[in-house]
C-alpha positions in Angstrom: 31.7 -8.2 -11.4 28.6 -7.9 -9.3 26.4 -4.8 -10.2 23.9 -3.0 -7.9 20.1 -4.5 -7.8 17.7 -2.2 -9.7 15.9 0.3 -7.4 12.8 -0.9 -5.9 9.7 1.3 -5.8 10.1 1.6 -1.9 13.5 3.3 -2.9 12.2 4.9 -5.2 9.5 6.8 -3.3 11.8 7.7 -0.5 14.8 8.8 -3.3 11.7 10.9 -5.2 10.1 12.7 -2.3 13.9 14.5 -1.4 13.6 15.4 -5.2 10.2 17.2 -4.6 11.2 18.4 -1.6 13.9 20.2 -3.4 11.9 21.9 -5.8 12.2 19.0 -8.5 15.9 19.7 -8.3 18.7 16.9 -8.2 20.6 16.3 -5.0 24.3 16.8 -5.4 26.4 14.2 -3.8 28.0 16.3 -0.7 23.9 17.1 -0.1 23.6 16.2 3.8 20.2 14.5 2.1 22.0 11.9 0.3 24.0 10.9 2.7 21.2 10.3 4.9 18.9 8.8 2.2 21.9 6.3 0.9 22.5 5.2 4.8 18.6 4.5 4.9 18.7 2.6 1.4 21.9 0.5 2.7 19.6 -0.5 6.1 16.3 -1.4 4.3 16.1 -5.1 4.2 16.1 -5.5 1.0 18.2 -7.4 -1.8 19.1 -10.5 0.2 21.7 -8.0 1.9 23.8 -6.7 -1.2 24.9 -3.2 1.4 27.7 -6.4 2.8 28.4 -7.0 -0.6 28.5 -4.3 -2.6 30.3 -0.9 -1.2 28.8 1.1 -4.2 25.4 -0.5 -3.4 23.2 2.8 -2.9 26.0 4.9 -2.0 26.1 8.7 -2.1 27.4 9.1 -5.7 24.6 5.9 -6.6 21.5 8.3 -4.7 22.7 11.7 -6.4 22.7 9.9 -9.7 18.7 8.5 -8.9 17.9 12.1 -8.0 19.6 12.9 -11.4 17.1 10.5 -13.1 13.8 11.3 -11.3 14.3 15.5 -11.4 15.3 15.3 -15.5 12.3 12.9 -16.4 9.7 14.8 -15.0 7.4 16.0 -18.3 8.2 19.8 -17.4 12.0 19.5 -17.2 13.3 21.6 -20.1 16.8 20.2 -20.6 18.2 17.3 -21.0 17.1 14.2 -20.0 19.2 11.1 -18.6 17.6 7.6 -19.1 16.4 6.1 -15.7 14.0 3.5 -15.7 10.0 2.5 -16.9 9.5 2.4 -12.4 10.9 5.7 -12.2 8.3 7.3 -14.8 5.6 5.6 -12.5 6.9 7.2 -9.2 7.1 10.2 -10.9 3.6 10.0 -12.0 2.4 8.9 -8.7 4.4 12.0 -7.0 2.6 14.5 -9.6 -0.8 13.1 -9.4 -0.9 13.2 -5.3 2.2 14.3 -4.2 0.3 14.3 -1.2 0.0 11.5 -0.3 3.1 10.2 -2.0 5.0 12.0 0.5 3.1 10.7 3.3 4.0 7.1 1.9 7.7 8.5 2.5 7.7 9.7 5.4 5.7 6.6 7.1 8.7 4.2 5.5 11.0 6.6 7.0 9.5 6.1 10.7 9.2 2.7 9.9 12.8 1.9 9.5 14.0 4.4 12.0 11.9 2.4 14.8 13.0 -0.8 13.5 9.6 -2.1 13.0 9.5 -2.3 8.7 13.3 -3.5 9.0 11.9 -7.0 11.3 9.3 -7.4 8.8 9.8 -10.6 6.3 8.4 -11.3 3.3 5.2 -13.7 3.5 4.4 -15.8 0.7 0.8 -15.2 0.9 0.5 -11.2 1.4 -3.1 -10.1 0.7 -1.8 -7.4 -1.7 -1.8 -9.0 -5.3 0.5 -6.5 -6.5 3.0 -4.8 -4.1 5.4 -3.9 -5.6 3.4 -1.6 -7.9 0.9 -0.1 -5.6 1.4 3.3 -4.5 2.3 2.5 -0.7 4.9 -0.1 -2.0 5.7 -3.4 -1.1 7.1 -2.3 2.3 5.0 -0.8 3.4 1.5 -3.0 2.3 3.6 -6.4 3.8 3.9 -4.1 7.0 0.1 -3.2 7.2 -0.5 -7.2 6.7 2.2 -8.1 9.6 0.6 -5.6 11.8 -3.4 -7.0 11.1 -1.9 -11.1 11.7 -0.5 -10.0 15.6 -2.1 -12.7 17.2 -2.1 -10.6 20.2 -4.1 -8.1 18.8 -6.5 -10.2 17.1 -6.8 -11.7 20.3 -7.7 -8.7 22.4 -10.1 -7.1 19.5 -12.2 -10.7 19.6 -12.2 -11.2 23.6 -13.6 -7.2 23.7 -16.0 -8.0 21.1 -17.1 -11.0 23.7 -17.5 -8.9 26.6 -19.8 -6.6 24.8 -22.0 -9.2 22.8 -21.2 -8.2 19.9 -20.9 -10.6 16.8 -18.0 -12.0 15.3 -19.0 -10.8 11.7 -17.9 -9.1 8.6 -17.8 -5.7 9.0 -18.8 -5.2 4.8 -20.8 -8.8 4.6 -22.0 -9.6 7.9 -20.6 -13.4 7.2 -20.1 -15.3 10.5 -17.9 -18.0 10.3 -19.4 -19.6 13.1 -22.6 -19.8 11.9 -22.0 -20.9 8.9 -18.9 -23.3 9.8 -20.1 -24.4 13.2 -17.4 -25.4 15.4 -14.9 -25.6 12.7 -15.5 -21.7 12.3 -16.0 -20.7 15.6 -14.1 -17.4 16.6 -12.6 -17.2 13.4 -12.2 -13.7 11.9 -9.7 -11.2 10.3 -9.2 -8.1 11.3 -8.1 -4.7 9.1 -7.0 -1.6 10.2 -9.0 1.6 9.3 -6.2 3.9 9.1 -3.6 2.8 6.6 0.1 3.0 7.4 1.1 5.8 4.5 -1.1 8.2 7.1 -1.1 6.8 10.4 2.7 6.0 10.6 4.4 4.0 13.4 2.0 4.5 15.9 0.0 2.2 19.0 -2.9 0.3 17.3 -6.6 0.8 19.4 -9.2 -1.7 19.1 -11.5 0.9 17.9 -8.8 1.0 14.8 -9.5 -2.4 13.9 -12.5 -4.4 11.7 -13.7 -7.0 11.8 -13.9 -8.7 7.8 -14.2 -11.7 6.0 -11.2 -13.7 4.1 -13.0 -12.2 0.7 -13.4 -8.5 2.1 -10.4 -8.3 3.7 -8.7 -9.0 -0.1 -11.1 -6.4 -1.6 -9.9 -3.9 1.2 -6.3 -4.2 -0.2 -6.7 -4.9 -4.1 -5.1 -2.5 -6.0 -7.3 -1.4 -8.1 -7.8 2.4 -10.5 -5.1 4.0 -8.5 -6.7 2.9 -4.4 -4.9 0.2 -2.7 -6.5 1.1 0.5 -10.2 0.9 1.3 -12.6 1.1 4.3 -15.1 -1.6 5.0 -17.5 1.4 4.1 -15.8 1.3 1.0 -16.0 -2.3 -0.4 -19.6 -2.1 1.0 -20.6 1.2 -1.3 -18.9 -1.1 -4.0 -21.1 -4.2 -3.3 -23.8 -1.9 -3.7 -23.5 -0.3 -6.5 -22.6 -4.0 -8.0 -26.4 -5.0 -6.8 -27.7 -1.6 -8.3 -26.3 -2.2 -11.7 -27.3 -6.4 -11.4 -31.6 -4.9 -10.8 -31.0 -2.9 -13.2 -30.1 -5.0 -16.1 -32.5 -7.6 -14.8 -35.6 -5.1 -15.6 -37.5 -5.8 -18.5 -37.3 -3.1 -21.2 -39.7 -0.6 -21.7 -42.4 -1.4 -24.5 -41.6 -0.5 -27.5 -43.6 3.3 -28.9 -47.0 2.4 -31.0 -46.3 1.5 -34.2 -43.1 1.2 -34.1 -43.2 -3.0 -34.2 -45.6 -2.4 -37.8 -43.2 -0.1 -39.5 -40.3 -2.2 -39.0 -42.3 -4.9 -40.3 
């Protein structure tokens, strides 16, 4: 007998922010909220298309029951507790720490499937994101943000602007040109990142002043997961490059000579 795919953290997040929503409260199953939740889950394209297969697969009675588990785990739920799973303790976590934000992350996968856009989105073999399906936006949602940055179309438009006004196809962190240093080979080559990320900005029509220039190397640093962030500004790999060339000086200076006397009394 086939059995329903575990949840993903994408599902997860959307299932959890109904639970805050609610006061950290379950959702019963004749909750107008679970039936719209579970008809979202069913569309997402997820699970090599188990909602044709299954007709339990992330039904009403299925959602109330994932409520069940993410309301009774949190740490201050007094009674008692049913046994979910080790990626519901993380969303939990991630919902507590900066629910926030967590429920921005919601509602921007919400849009996202409602306009059709995340549900056209396959899954690329090399996404930039090193870990998506742990990182806070989820998997979704980071393989949309990569999708959106590879429009050839918009690449296209943010380069030929660039042209018109002179200005340099270069890193926006590095300042590497692939032209200069590849010649022809490199030659209008560049990637492109988006300032805003999608867990704020939503569905929404991308300007050219939303988009950076970056290097292959930046543009991964940008998106590496890394103590909680799985976002950053070109400002903010460059403040990191920085503080990397602070703390390189500063181990390179020599240290400071040693008090008088204190070489002959070791002695």
């Amino acid at each position: 007998m086939l059995r329903s795919p575990a949840w993903t953290r994408d599902e997860l997040v959307l299932a959890c922010a109904l639970v805050v929503k609610n006061g950290w409260r379950e959702l019963r199953a004749d909750d107008q909220a679970a039936q719209e939740l579970s008809d979202l889950l069913r569309s997402l394209p997820l699970h090599d298309g188990a909602a044709h297969k299954l007709p339990e697969y992330r039904s009403i009675g299925s959602v109330s029951r994932k409520t069940t588990d993410l309301a009774t785990n949190h740490p201050k739920y007094a009674g008692k507790r049913t046994k979910g799973g080790s990626l519901d303790l993380v969303v939990i976590k991630d919902f507590i720490d900066d629910e926030p934000r967590m429920l921005q992350n919601a509602k921007a996968l919400e849009d996202g499937i409602s306009s059709g856009e995340l549900i056209r989105i396959s899954e690329q073999p090399d996404e930039i994101a090193e870990d998506g399906t742990t990182a806070r936006e989820g998997r979704l949602l980071a393989r949309w943000a990569l999708s959106r940055e590879r429009d050839p179309k918009l690449r296209r438009r943010k380069i030929a602007h660039a042209r018109r006004r002179g200005v340099p196809l270069q890193c926006a962190v590095c300042a590497f040109d692939f032209g200069q240093t590849y010649g022809a080979l490199g030659e209008s080559f560049v990637e492109v990142h988006h300032l805003l990320p999608l867990h704020i900005s939503g569905p929404c029509e991308t300007k050219l002043e939303d988009l950076a220039f970056l290097c292959s190397n930046c543009h991964r640093m940008c998106h590496r997961s890394y103590r909680g962030a799985t976002w950053r500004t070109p400002a903010d790999v460059r403040a990191e490059i920085d503080k990397a060339r602070t703390a390189v000086r500063q181990s390179e200076q020599p240290a400071p000579p040693a008090p008088n006397g204190q070489e002959a009394s070791a002695s």
